[in-house]
XYZ file of C-alpha atoms in Angstrom:
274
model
C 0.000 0.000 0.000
C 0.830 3.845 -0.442
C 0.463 6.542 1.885
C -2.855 8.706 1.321
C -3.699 11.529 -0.444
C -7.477 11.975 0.159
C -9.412 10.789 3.372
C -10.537 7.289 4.030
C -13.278 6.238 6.033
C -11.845 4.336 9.053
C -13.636 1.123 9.720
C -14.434 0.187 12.889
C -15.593 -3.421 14.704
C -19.436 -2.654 14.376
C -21.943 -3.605 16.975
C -18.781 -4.804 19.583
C -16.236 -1.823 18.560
C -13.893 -0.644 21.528
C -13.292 2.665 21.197
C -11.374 4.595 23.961
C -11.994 8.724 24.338
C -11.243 10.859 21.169
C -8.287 13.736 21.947
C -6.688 16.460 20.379
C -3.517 16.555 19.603
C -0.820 19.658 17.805
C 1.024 18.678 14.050
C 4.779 19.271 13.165
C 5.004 22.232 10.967
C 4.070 21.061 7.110
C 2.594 18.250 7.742
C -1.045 16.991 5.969
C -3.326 14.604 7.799
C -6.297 13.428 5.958
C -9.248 11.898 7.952
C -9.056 8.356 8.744
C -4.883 7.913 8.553
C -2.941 7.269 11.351
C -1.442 9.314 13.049
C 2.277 8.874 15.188
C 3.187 11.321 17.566
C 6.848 12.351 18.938
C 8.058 15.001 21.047
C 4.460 16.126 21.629
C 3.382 16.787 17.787
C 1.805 14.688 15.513
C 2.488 13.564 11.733
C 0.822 10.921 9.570
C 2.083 7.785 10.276
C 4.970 6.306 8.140
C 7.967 3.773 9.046
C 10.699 5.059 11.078
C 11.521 4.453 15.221
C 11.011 6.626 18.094
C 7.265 7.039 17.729
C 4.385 6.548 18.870
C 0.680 5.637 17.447
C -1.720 8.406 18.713
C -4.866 6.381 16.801
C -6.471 7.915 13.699
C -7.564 11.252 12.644
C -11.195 12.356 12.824
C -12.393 15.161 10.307
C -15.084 16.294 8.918
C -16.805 15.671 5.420
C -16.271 19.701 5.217
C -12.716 19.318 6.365
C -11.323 16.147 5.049
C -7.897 17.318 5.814
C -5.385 19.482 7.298
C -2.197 21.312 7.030
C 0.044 21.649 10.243
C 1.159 25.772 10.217
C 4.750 27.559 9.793
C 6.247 26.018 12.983
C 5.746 22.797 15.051
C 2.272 23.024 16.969
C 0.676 26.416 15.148
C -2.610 26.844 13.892
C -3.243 24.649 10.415
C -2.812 26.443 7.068
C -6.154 28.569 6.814
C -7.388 27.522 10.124
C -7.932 29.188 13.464
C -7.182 25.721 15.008
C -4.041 23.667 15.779
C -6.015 20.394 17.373
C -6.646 17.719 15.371
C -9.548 14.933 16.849
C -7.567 11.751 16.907
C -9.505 8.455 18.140
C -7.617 5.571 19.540
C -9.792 1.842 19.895
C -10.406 -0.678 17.391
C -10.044 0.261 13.456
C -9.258 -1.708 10.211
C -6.205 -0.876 8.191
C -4.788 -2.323 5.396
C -2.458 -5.536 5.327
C 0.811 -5.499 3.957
C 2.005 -8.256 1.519
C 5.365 -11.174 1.453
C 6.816 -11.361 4.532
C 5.194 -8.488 6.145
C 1.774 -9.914 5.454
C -0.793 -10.654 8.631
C -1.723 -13.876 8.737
C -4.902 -15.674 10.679
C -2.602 -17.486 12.832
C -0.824 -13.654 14.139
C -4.115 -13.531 15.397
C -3.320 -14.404 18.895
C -4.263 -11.276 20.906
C -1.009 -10.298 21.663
C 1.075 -10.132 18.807
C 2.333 -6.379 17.747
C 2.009 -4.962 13.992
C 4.466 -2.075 12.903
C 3.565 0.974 11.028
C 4.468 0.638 7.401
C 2.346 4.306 6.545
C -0.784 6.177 7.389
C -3.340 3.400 5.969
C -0.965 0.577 6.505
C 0.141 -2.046 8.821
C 2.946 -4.742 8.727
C 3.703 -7.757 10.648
C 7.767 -7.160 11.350
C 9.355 -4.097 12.201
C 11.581 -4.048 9.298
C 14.992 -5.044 11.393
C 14.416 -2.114 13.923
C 13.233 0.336 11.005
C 9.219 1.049 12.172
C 7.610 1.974 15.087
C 4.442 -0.500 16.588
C 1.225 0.146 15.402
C -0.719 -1.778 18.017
C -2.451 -5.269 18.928
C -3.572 -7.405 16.225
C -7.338 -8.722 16.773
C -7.977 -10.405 13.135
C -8.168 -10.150 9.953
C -10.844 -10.486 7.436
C -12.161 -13.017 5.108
C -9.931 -11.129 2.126
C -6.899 -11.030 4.198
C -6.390 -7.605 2.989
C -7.855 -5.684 6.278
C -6.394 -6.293 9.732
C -8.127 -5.301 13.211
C -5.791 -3.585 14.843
C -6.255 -2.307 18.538
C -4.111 1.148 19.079
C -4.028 2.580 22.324
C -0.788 5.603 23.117
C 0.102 3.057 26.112
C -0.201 -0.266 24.993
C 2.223 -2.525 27.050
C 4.214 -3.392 24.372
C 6.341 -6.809 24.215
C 9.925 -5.888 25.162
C 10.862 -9.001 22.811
C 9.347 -7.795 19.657
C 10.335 -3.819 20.833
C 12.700 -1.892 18.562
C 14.072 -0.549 21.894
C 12.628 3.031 20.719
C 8.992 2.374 22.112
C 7.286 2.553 25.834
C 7.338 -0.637 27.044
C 4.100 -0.363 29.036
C 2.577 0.776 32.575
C 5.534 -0.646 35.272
C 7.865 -1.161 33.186
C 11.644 -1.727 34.784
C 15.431 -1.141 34.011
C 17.878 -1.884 36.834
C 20.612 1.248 36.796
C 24.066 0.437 38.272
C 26.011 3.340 37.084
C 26.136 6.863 35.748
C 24.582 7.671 32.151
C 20.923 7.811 30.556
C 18.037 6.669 32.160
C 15.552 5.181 29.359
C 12.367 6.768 28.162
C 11.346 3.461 27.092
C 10.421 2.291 30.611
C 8.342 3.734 33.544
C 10.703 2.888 36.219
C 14.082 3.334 36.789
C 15.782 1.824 40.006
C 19.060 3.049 41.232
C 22.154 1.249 42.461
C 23.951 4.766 43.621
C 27.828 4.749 44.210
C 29.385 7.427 45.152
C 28.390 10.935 42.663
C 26.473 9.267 40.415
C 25.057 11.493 37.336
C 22.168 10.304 34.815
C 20.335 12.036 32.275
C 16.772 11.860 31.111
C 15.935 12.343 27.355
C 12.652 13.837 26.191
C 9.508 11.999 26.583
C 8.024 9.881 24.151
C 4.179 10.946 24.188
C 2.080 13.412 25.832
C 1.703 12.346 29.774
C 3.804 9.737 29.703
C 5.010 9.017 33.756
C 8.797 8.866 34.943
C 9.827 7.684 38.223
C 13.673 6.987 38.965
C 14.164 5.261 43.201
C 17.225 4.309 45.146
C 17.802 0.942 45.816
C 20.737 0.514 47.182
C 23.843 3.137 48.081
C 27.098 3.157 48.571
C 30.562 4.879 48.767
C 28.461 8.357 50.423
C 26.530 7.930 47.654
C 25.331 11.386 45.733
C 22.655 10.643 42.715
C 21.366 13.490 40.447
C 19.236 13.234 37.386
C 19.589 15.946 35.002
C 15.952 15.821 32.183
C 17.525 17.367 28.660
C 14.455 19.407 28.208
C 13.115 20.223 31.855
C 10.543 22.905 32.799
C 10.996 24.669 36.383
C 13.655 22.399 37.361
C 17.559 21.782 36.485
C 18.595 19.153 38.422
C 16.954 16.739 40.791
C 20.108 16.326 43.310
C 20.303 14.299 46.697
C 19.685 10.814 45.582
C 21.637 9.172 48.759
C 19.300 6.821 50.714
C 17.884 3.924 49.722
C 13.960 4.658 49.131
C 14.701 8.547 47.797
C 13.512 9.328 44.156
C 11.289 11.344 41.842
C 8.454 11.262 39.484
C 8.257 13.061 36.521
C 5.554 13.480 33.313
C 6.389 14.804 29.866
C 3.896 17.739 29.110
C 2.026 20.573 27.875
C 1.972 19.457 23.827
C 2.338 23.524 23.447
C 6.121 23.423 24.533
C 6.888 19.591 25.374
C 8.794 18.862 28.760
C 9.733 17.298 32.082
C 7.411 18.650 34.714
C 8.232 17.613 38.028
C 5.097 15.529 40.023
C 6.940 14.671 43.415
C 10.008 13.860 45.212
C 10.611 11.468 48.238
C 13.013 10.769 50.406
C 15.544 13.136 51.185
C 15.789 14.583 47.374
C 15.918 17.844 46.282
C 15.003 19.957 43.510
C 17.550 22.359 41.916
């Protein structure tokens, strides 16, 4: 399949659909989103889907018959060419999309209610993620009787299979990575636990979606240990410092889609904010 250029209606499963709420989200700068493609979000802003990693499937766009499309503005999150709006409806649940063919075809058997499919473009989906090369789409529910539609279930937070991740996507709601020295702490999980010796530094790189949580916790200390997290893009914070005991930490969420960042929600135990 090809990526769109004129709005599809976006199937859904009938009399049993599952659809979750419809939100708005911003568009990069350029962009055009016609009504019923997918749409992938990153850094806060939205674009019709496509292959590539580090994104994340919003659902698809709802427009209107009057408005079957739109063009994001002059900069990243401005209002769409000849529009006094920048939000664009997107609905995540249960909609059909089109298969892909060969190897990346979806089979009846993929069927299995918990088997990931991979964004190939706006209208497409595809069974593999290319060697690392597309982002996940969602959950595969079935397929129908031409094989050329698939079911697919897209949610911004599915849990997603570390196994079949391209180590680019959220790995789901209590998620874990065990930290046992200085460096990044990954955006791809919810929790990071800390193993502090001595001054310990670790960055945190920009969020993946809109509202996704971060929470970083001691575990264990040594050597006077001194842990400090430092977000890249952080908003009325620098530096989260006095990580020492075992049971400090902090919690932070990426937000405001207007001008995407780390906003502090707490800190516990002994640390500090800087």
């Amino acid at each position: 399949m090809t990526a769109l250029t004129a709005p599809r209606a976006t199937e859904t499963k009938g009399v049993d659909k599952v659809l979750l709420e419809a939100f708005d989200i911003q568009l990069s700068a350029g962009v055009v989103v016609y009504n019923g493609a997918l749409v992938m979000t990153k850094a806060g802003y939205g674009r019709p889907a496509a292959a590539g990693v580090g994104f994340v499937c919003a659902g698809w766009a709802e427009l209107s018959p009057s408005q079957p499309s739109v063009t994001g503005g002059a900069t990243d999150g401005a209002n769409f060419v000849g529009l006094s709006t920048n939000k664009l409806r997107v609905r995540a649940g249960c909609g059909w999309f089109n298969n892909s063919t060969s190897t990346d075809q979806i089979l009846q058997a993929n069927c299995s209610g918990n088997t990931l499919c991979y964004l190939a473009d706006d209208n497409t989906v595809a069974l593999t993620s290319n060697a690392g090369a597309r982002s996940v789409a969602g959950v595969i529910v079935e397929i129908d009787s031409s094989g050329k539609k698939v079911l697919v279930s897209v949610s911004p937070q599915i849990p997603l299979n570390p196994a079949l991740s391209t180590g680019t996507a959220f790995l789901g709601i209590g998620s874990i990575e065990a930290i046992s020295a200085a460096g990044a702490l990954s955006v791809n999980t919810e929790i990071s636990t800390l193993a502090v010796t001595g001054t310990t530094a670790y960055t945190l790189a920009n969020g993946l979606y809109i509202g996704q949580i971060k929470r970083a916790v001691v575990i264990s200390g040594a050597s006077t240990p001194v842990g400090t997290i430092t977000p890249a893009t952080p908003s009325g914070l620098a530096t989260i410092t006095t990580l020492t005991a075992k049971g400090s930490g902090v919690e932070f969420e990426w937000a405001n889609p207007a001008s995407p960042a780390w906003y502090l929600k707490a800190v516990f135990g002994g640390a500090t904010v800087t």
